C-alpha cells in the first residue's frame, strides 16, 4: 500500500500477535456527541498491521484509543464545525495557487529517454485530486495569515506542494509494483504496461527529481523534516513560531490517519470500478486493517485467518463476509471521525481565516469521500 507517514508515527515493535478477542469496541456516539466514549481502564487495545511487503503483526498498543488522553469536550458536537466563517470550498480557494501544478511537475521531470518520460508523465495527467498539494497551499496561507496577516503563498511554499505530489506519486508507483496491482485511478498501472523493473526505475526517478527540487529551496531544516512528514514543511517556511509548527503537524497527522482509515473502509464498501483500483486488495495481500480488527470482536475465528495472512482457499471471501456482517466498517468510520475531529480542534487554534475554514472543510470531505 502507499508509503504512509503515519505508520512511522504509530510505530511497531513486536512481531507477536495480540489477543484480538480483547479488542475494545467503539460504540455509536450518544446524543449531542459524535465521538465514541473511552474504554474501560486497563482495556487491551490493538494496532493496525504495518504496511510493508514483509508481514508483521505488532503487539497490542494504543492507536485505537490514543485520543482518550485528550479533552473529550473538544470532540463533541463536531458534525458542524465551530466557525463563524462562511463555508469555504477548499479546492476553489486553493485553485489559484495550484494552477499549472502538473505542468510545473513535468518541468521537474526533464529526461531524455522517451519511454521513461512517458512513464513519469503517466500519472501526472491533471486528473488527480491533488489532495496533498491542496492541504499544503491552504496551510501555507493559513499560517501566513496567522503570522503576519499575509494571504500570499511564498514561492518556496508552493514548491513544497509540488514536491509533496511528486513524492506521493512515486510511492504509488512503487506500491503498485509491491502489490502487483493492475489498476490505479481507473486505469492500468505503470507496472502492468511497462513492467515491474521499469516501473521501479520511474518511481526512483520521480523521487530523485523531487529531492533535487527540495534541495533548491535551500532550507536545511526543511530537508531534515522531509524524513519525518511532508505536512511539517510549509509551517516552518511560513512562520517561525514552534507552536504553529505543532498545530500544522497535528492537523496533517490526524487528517492523514483519517484518510487511510476511510481508505480501508472503502476497500470493503466500494466496487473496484468506482474505487479505481481492485477491491479487497488488503485482504488479498494478507493485511488486517481496521475493519478486520474490529470484526474480530464478533468473529474470533478471524484471528487464525489473520495469523496465516488469509492464505487458505476461501479465507479472503470469508473474511470479507465477516467484516460486512460485523460493525467493523462502522467502528472504523467512527475512529476516522475521531481523528478528523482532533484535526479540526488543532487547526481551530489558528487565527480565523477562509483558509482555516477550508482546512476544516477538508476534514469533512475526507469522511464523505467514496473513492
CSV table of C-alpha atoms in Angstrom, one decimal:
chain,number,residue,atom,x,y,z
A,1,UNK,CA,0.0,0.0,0.0
A,2,UNK,CA,1.0,3.6,-0.2
A,3,UNK,CA,4.0,4.9,1.8
A,4,UNK,CA,2.0,6.2,4.7
A,5,UNK,CA,3.9,8.6,7.0
A,6,UNK,CA,1.6,7.8,9.9
A,7,UNK,CA,2.9,4.2,10.2
A,8,UNK,CA,6.2,5.8,11.2
A,9,UNK,CA,4.4,7.8,13.8
A,10,UNK,CA,2.4,4.9,15.2
A,11,UNK,CA,5.5,2.6,15.2
A,12,UNK,CA,5.7,-1.1,15.6
A,13,UNK,CA,8.0,-3.0,17.9
A,14,UNK,CA,6.9,-6.6,18.3
A,15,UNK,CA,6.2,-9.4,15.9
A,16,UNK,CA,4.0,-11.3,18.3
A,17,UNK,CA,0.3,-11.4,17.7
A,18,UNK,CA,-2.1,-9.8,20.2
A,19,UNK,CA,-5.1,-11.4,21.6
A,20,UNK,CA,-7.7,-9.8,19.3
A,21,UNK,CA,-10.5,-11.1,21.4
A,22,UNK,CA,-9.7,-8.4,23.9
A,23,UNK,CA,-10.0,-5.6,21.3
A,24,UNK,CA,-12.2,-2.8,22.8
A,25,UNK,CA,-15.4,-1.9,20.9
A,26,UNK,CA,-16.3,1.5,19.8
A,27,UNK,CA,-19.9,2.4,20.4
A,28,UNK,CA,-22.0,4.8,18.3
A,29,UNK,CA,-21.9,8.3,19.7
A,30,UNK,CA,-24.6,9.3,22.1
A,31,UNK,CA,-26.9,12.3,21.7
A,32,UNK,CA,-25.1,15.6,21.4
A,33,UNK,CA,-21.7,14.0,20.9
A,34,UNK,CA,-20.2,12.5,17.8
A,35,UNK,CA,-17.3,10.7,19.4
A,36,UNK,CA,-17.3,7.3,21.0
A,37,UNK,CA,-16.7,7.1,24.7
A,38,UNK,CA,-13.4,6.0,26.2
A,39,UNK,CA,-12.7,2.3,27.0
A,40,UNK,CA,-12.8,0.9,30.5
A,41,UNK,CA,-9.5,1.3,32.4
A,42,UNK,CA,-7.0,-1.3,31.5
A,43,UNK,CA,-8.8,-2.4,28.4
A,44,UNK,CA,-6.5,-4.0,25.8
A,45,UNK,CA,-6.1,-2.2,22.6
A,46,UNK,CA,-4.6,-3.1,19.2
A,47,UNK,CA,-2.5,-1.7,16.4
A,48,UNK,CA,-3.1,-1.9,12.6
A,49,UNK,CA,-0.8,-4.1,10.6
A,50,UNK,CA,2.2,-2.2,9.4
A,51,UNK,CA,2.0,-1.9,5.6
A,52,UNK,CA,5.1,-3.5,4.0
A,53,UNK,CA,6.0,-6.4,1.8
A,54,UNK,CA,7.1,-8.3,4.9
A,55,UNK,CA,4.1,-9.2,7.1
A,56,UNK,CA,4.3,-8.2,10.7
A,57,UNK,CA,1.6,-8.2,13.4
A,58,UNK,CA,2.7,-5.8,16.1
A,59,UNK,CA,1.9,-6.2,19.8
A,60,UNK,CA,-1.0,-4.6,21.5
A,61,UNK,CA,-0.7,-0.8,21.5
A,62,UNK,CA,-2.9,2.2,21.7
A,63,UNK,CA,-3.6,3.6,18.2
A,64,UNK,CA,-7.3,3.0,18.6
A,65,UNK,CA,-7.6,4.9,21.8
A,66,UNK,CA,-4.8,7.4,21.7
A,67,UNK,CA,-7.3,10.2,21.8
A,68,UNK,CA,-8.8,9.3,25.1
A,69,UNK,CA,-6.0,11.3,26.8
A,70,UNK,CA,-7.2,14.4,25.1
A,71,UNK,CA,-10.1,16.6,26.2
A,72,UNK,CA,-13.4,15.0,25.3
A,73,UNK,CA,-15.2,18.3,25.4
A,74,UNK,CA,-13.4,19.5,22.2
A,75,UNK,CA,-14.5,16.4,20.3
A,76,UNK,CA,-18.2,16.6,20.9
A,77,UNK,CA,-20.8,18.3,18.7
A,78,UNK,CA,-18.4,18.2,15.7
A,79,UNK,CA,-20.9,17.4,13.0
A,80,UNK,CA,-21.0,21.1,12.4
A,81,UNK,CA,-17.7,22.9,12.6
A,82,UNK,CA,-17.4,25.6,15.3
A,83,UNK,CA,-16.8,28.5,13.0
A,84,UNK,CA,-18.1,32.0,12.4
A,85,UNK,CA,-16.8,32.0,8.8
A,86,UNK,CA,-18.9,31.2,5.8
A,87,UNK,CA,-18.4,27.8,4.2
A,88,UNK,CA,-15.3,27.7,2.0
A,89,UNK,CA,-14.7,25.3,-0.8
A,90,UNK,CA,-11.1,24.1,-0.3
A,91,UNK,CA,-10.5,23.4,-4.0
A,92,UNK,CA,-12.0,26.6,-5.1
A,93,UNK,CA,-10.0,28.6,-2.6
A,94,UNK,CA,-6.7,26.9,-3.4
A,95,UNK,CA,-7.2,26.8,-7.2
A,96,UNK,CA,-5.1,29.9,-7.9
A,97,UNK,CA,-2.1,28.6,-6.1
A,98,UNK,CA,-2.3,25.2,-7.8
A,99,UNK,CA,-2.8,26.5,-11.3
A,100,UNK,CA,-0.4,24.7,-13.7
A,101,UNK,CA,0.6,22.3,-10.9
A,102,UNK,CA,1.1,19.3,-13.2
A,103,UNK,CA,2.8,21.3,-15.9
A,104,UNK,CA,5.3,22.5,-13.3
A,105,UNK,CA,5.8,19.0,-12.1
A,106,UNK,CA,6.6,17.8,-15.6
A,107,UNK,CA,9.2,20.6,-15.8
A,108,UNK,CA,11.0,19.0,-12.9
A,109,UNK,CA,11.0,15.6,-14.7
A,110,UNK,CA,13.2,16.6,-17.6
A,111,UNK,CA,14.6,13.4,-19.1
A,112,UNK,CA,16.0,12.5,-22.5
A,113,UNK,CA,14.7,8.9,-22.6
A,114,UNK,CA,11.3,8.9,-24.2
A,115,UNK,CA,10.0,5.8,-22.5
A,116,UNK,CA,11.0,7.0,-19.0
A,117,UNK,CA,9.3,10.4,-19.7
A,118,UNK,CA,6.1,8.6,-20.8
A,119,UNK,CA,6.1,6.6,-17.5
A,120,UNK,CA,6.7,9.6,-15.4
A,121,UNK,CA,4.0,11.6,-17.1
A,122,UNK,CA,1.5,8.8,-16.9
A,123,UNK,CA,0.1,9.7,-13.5
A,124,UNK,CA,0.7,13.4,-13.8
A,125,UNK,CA,-2.2,13.8,-16.3
A,126,UNK,CA,-4.0,16.5,-14.3
A,127,UNK,CA,-6.9,14.2,-13.3
A,128,UNK,CA,-5.7,13.5,-9.8
A,129,UNK,CA,-7.5,15.1,-6.8
A,130,UNK,CA,-4.2,16.9,-5.8
A,131,UNK,CA,-5.4,16.5,-2.2
A,132,UNK,CA,-2.0,16.8,-0.6
A,133,UNK,CA,-0.9,19.9,-2.6
A,134,UNK,CA,-4.3,21.4,-1.6
A,135,UNK,CA,-3.5,20.9,2.1
A,136,UNK,CA,-0.1,22.4,1.6
A,137,UNK,CA,-1.2,25.7,0.0
A,138,UNK,CA,-4.2,26.1,2.3
A,139,UNK,CA,-1.9,25.5,5.3
A,140,UNK,CA,0.6,27.9,3.9
A,141,UNK,CA,-1.9,30.7,3.6
A,142,UNK,CA,-3.5,30.0,7.0
A,143,UNK,CA,-0.1,30.1,8.7
A,144,UNK,CA,0.9,33.2,6.8
A,145,UNK,CA,-2.3,34.9,7.9
A,146,UNK,CA,-1.7,33.8,11.5
A,147,UNK,CA,1.9,35.0,11.5
A,148,UNK,CA,1.8,38.3,9.6
A,149,UNK,CA,-1.7,38.6,8.1
A,150,UNK,CA,-0.4,37.8,4.6
A,151,UNK,CA,-2.6,35.7,2.3
A,152,UNK,CA,0.2,35.2,-0.3
A,153,UNK,CA,1.8,31.8,-0.8
A,154,UNK,CA,5.5,32.0,-0.9
A,155,UNK,CA,7.3,30.5,-3.9
A,156,UNK,CA,9.1,28.1,-1.6
A,157,UNK,CA,5.8,27.0,-0.1
A,158,UNK,CA,4.3,26.3,-3.5
A,159,UNK,CA,7.4,24.3,-4.3
A,160,UNK,CA,6.6,22.1,-1.3
A,161,UNK,CA,3.1,21.4,-2.8
A,162,UNK,CA,4.8,20.3,-6.0
A,163,UNK,CA,7.3,18.1,-4.1
A,164,UNK,CA,4.6,16.6,-1.9
A,165,UNK,CA,2.6,15.4,-5.0
A,166,UNK,CA,5.8,14.1,-6.7
A,167,UNK,CA,6.8,12.0,-3.6
A,168,UNK,CA,3.2,10.8,-3.2
A,169,UNK,CA,3.1,9.7,-6.8
A,170,UNK,CA,6.5,8.0,-6.6
A,171,UNK,CA,5.2,6.0,-3.7
A,172,UNK,CA,2.1,4.9,-5.7
A,173,UNK,CA,4.3,3.7,-8.5
A,174,UNK,CA,6.4,1.6,-6.1
A,175,UNK,CA,3.4,0.4,-4.1
A,176,UNK,CA,1.7,-0.9,-7.3
A,177,UNK,CA,4.8,-2.9,-8.0
A,178,UNK,CA,4.9,-4.4,-4.5
A,179,UNK,CA,1.2,-5.2,-4.6
A,180,UNK,CA,1.2,-6.4,-8.2
A,181,UNK,CA,-1.7,-4.0,-8.7
A,182,UNK,CA,-3.3,-3.8,-12.2
A,183,UNK,CA,-5.3,-0.6,-11.8
A,184,UNK,CA,-4.9,2.8,-10.2
A,185,UNK,CA,-7.2,5.8,-10.6
A,186,UNK,CA,-9.3,3.9,-13.0
A,187,UNK,CA,-6.6,3.0,-15.5
A,188,UNK,CA,-3.8,0.4,-15.8
A,189,UNK,CA,-0.8,0.7,-13.6
A,190,UNK,CA,2.7,1.6,-14.9
A,191,UNK,CA,4.0,-1.9,-13.9
A,192,UNK,CA,1.3,-3.6,-16.0
A,193,UNK,CA,2.1,-1.5,-19.1
A,194,UNK,CA,5.9,-1.2,-18.9
A,195,UNK,CA,6.8,-4.0,-16.5
A,196,UNK,CA,8.0,-4.0,-12.9
A,197,UNK,CA,11.6,-3.1,-13.4
A,198,UNK,CA,10.9,-0.1,-15.5
A,199,UNK,CA,8.1,1.0,-13.1
A,200,UNK,CA,10.6,0.9,-10.2
A,201,UNK,CA,13.0,3.0,-12.2
A,202,UNK,CA,10.3,5.5,-12.9
A,203,UNK,CA,9.4,5.8,-9.3
A,204,UNK,CA,13.0,6.2,-8.3
A,205,UNK,CA,13.4,8.9,-10.9
A,206,UNK,CA,10.4,10.9,-9.7
A,207,UNK,CA,11.6,10.6,-6.2
A,208,UNK,CA,15.1,11.8,-7.1
A,209,UNK,CA,13.6,14.8,-9.1
A,210,UNK,CA,11.6,15.7,-6.0
A,211,UNK,CA,14.7,15.6,-3.9
A,212,UNK,CA,16.5,17.9,-6.3
A,213,UNK,CA,13.6,20.3,-6.1
A,214,UNK,CA,13.7,20.2,-2.4
A,215,UNK,CA,17.4,20.9,-2.3
A,216,UNK,CA,16.8,24.0,-4.4
A,217,UNK,CA,14.6,25.5,-1.6
A,218,UNK,CA,17.9,25.8,0.3
A,219,UNK,CA,16.5,25.3,3.8
A,220,UNK,CA,18.4,22.6,5.6
A,221,UNK,CA,15.7,22.3,8.3
A,222,UNK,CA,13.1,21.6,5.5
A,223,UNK,CA,15.4,18.8,4.1
A,224,UNK,CA,15.7,17.3,7.6
A,225,UNK,CA,11.9,17.5,8.2
A,226,UNK,CA,11.2,15.7,4.9
A,227,UNK,CA,12.4,12.5,6.5
A,228,UNK,CA,9.6,12.8,9.1
A,229,UNK,CA,6.4,14.2,7.5
A,230,UNK,CA,5.7,16.3,4.4
A,231,UNK,CA,3.0,18.1,6.3
A,232,UNK,CA,5.5,19.8,8.5
A,233,UNK,CA,7.3,21.6,5.8
A,234,UNK,CA,5.0,24.6,5.0
A,235,UNK,CA,4.6,25.6,8.5
A,236,UNK,CA,8.3,26.0,9.1
A,237,UNK,CA,8.6,28.0,5.9
A,238,UNK,CA,5.7,30.3,6.7
A,239,UNK,CA,6.1,31.0,10.4
A,240,UNK,CA,8.9,30.8,12.9
A,241,UNK,CA,6.6,30.0,15.8
A,242,UNK,CA,7.1,26.4,17.0
A,243,UNK,CA,3.5,26.4,18.3
A,244,UNK,CA,2.2,26.9,14.8
A,245,UNK,CA,4.6,24.2,13.6
A,246,UNK,CA,2.9,21.8,16.1
A,247,UNK,CA,-0.6,22.8,15.0
A,248,UNK,CA,0.2,22.2,11.4
A,249,UNK,CA,1.9,18.8,12.3
A,250,UNK,CA,-1.1,17.7,14.4
A,251,UNK,CA,-3.5,18.6,11.7
A,252,UNK,CA,-1.6,16.8,9.0
A,253,UNK,CA,-1.1,13.7,11.1
A,254,UNK,CA,-4.7,13.4,12.1
A,255,UNK,CA,-6.1,14.1,8.6
A,256,UNK,CA,-3.6,11.5,7.2
A,257,UNK,CA,-4.7,8.8,9.6
A,258,UNK,CA,-8.4,9.5,9.0
A,259,UNK,CA,-7.8,9.4,5.2
A,260,UNK,CA,-6.2,6.0,5.5
A,261,UNK,CA,-9.0,4.7,7.8
A,262,UNK,CA,-11.6,5.7,5.2
A,263,UNK,CA,-9.5,4.1,2.5
A,264,UNK,CA,-9.6,0.9,4.5
A,265,UNK,CA,-13.4,1.2,4.8
A,266,UNK,CA,-13.7,1.8,1.0
A,267,UNK,CA,-11.7,-1.4,0.4
A,268,UNK,CA,-14.8,-3.2,1.7
A,269,UNK,CA,-17.7,-1.0,0.7
A,270,UNK,CA,-16.8,0.4,-2.8
A,271,UNK,CA,-16.7,-1.6,-6.0
A,272,UNK,CA,-13.5,-1.8,-8.0
A,273,UNK,CA,-14.8,0.2,-10.9
A,274,UNK,CA,-15.8,3.1,-8.8
A,275,UNK,CA,-12.8,2.9,-6.5
A,276,UNK,CA,-10.3,2.9,-9.4
A,277,UNK,CA,-8.3,0.0,-8.0
A,278,UNK,CA,-9.1,-3.6,-7.0
A,279,UNK,CA,-11.4,-4.1,-4.1
A,280,UNK,CA,-10.5,-6.2,-1.1
A,281,UNK,CA,-6.8,-5.6,-2.1
A,282,UNK,CA,-5.6,-5.6,1.5
A,283,UNK,CA,-7.1,-9.0,2.3
A,284,UNK,CA,-5.5,-10.4,-0.8
A,285,UNK,CA,-2.2,-9.1,0.4
A,286,UNK,CA,-2.7,-10.7,3.8
A,287,UNK,CA,-3.2,-7.4,5.6
A,288,UNK,CA,-5.5,-6.9,8.5
A,289,UNK,CA,-6.8,-3.3,8.5
A,290,UNK,CA,-9.2,-1.5,10.9
A,291,UNK,CA,-12.5,-3.1,9.7
A,292,UNK,CA,-10.9,-6.6,10.0
A,293,UNK,CA,-9.6,-6.0,13.5
A,294,UNK,CA,-12.9,-4.6,14.8
A,295,UNK,CA,-14.7,-7.5,13.2
A,296,UNK,CA,-12.6,-10.0,15.2
A,297,UNK,CA,-14.5,-9.0,18.3
A,298,UNK,CA,-17.7,-10.5,16.8
A,299,UNK,CA,-16.0,-13.3,14.9
A,300,UNK,CA,-13.0,-14.6,16.9
A,301,UNK,CA,-12.4,-17.3,14.2
A,302,UNK,CA,-10.8,-14.5,12.1
A,303,UNK,CA,-7.8,-14.5,14.4
A,304,UNK,CA,-6.5,-17.7,12.8
A,305,UNK,CA,-7.1,-16.3,9.3
A,306,UNK,CA,-5.2,-13.1,10.2
A,307,UNK,CA,-2.2,-15.1,11.5
A,308,UNK,CA,-2.0,-17.1,8.3
A,309,UNK,CA,-2.5,-13.9,6.2
A,310,UNK,CA,-5.7,-15.2,4.7
A,311,UNK,CA,-3.6,-17.7,2.7
A,312,UNK,CA,-6.0,-20.7,2.7
A,313,UNK,CA,-8.5,-21.0,-0.1
A,314,UNK,CA,-11.7,-19.1,0.8
A,315,UNK,CA,-10.1,-17.1,3.5
A,316,UNK,CA,-10.4,-13.8,1.7
A,317,UNK,CA,-14.1,-14.3,0.8
A,318,UNK,CA,-14.9,-15.5,4.4
A,319,UNK,CA,-13.1,-12.6,6.0
A,320,UNK,CA,-14.8,-10.1,3.8
A,321,UNK,CA,-18.2,-11.6,4.6
A,322,UNK,CA,-17.4,-11.4,8.3
A,323,UNK,CA,-16.4,-7.8,8.1
A,324,UNK,CA,-19.6,-6.8,6.3
A,325,UNK,CA,-21.7,-8.8,8.8
A,326,UNK,CA,-20.0,-7.1,11.7
A,327,UNK,CA,-19.9,-3.5,12.7
A,328,UNK,CA,-16.2,-3.3,11.7
A,329,UNK,CA,-16.8,-0.8,8.9
A,330,UNK,CA,-19.0,1.4,11.2
A,331,UNK,CA,-16.5,1.3,14.0
A,332,UNK,CA,-13.6,2.2,11.7
A,333,UNK,CA,-15.6,5.1,10.4
A,334,UNK,CA,-16.2,6.3,14.0
A,335,UNK,CA,-12.5,6.2,14.5
A,336,UNK,CA,-11.8,8.2,11.4
A,337,UNK,CA,-14.3,10.8,12.7
A,338,UNK,CA,-12.3,11.0,15.9
A,339,UNK,CA,-9.1,11.8,14.0
A,340,UNK,CA,-10.9,14.4,11.9
A,341,UNK,CA,-12.4,16.0,15.0
A,342,UNK,CA,-8.9,16.2,16.5
A,343,UNK,CA,-7.6,17.8,13.3
A,344,UNK,CA,-10.4,20.3,13.5
A,345,UNK,CA,-9.6,21.1,17.1
A,346,UNK,CA,-6.0,21.7,16.3
A,347,UNK,CA,-6.4,23.9,13.2
A,348,UNK,CA,-9.0,25.9,15.1
A,349,UNK,CA,-6.2,27.3,17.2
A,350,UNK,CA,-5.0,29.4,14.3
A,351,UNK,CA,-6.4,32.9,13.7
A,352,UNK,CA,-9.8,32.8,11.8
A,353,UNK,CA,-9.4,32.9,8.0
A,354,UNK,CA,-11.1,31.5,4.9
A,355,UNK,CA,-8.1,29.2,4.6
A,356,UNK,CA,-8.5,27.8,8.1
A,357,UNK,CA,-12.2,27.1,7.5
A,358,UNK,CA,-11.3,25.4,4.2
A,359,UNK,CA,-8.9,23.1,6.0
A,360,UNK,CA,-11.8,22.3,8.4
A,361,UNK,CA,-14.0,21.5,5.4
A,362,UNK,CA,-11.3,19.2,4.1
A,363,UNK,CA,-11.6,17.0,7.2
A,364,UNK,CA,-15.3,16.6,6.4
A,365,UNK,CA,-14.6,15.8,2.8
A,366,UNK,CA,-12.2,13.1,3.9
A,367,UNK,CA,-15.1,11.4,5.8
A,368,UNK,CA,-17.5,11.8,3.0
A,369,UNK,CA,-15.3,10.6,0.1
A,370,UNK,CA,-16.4,7.5,-1.8
A,371,UNK,CA,-13.2,6.8,-3.7
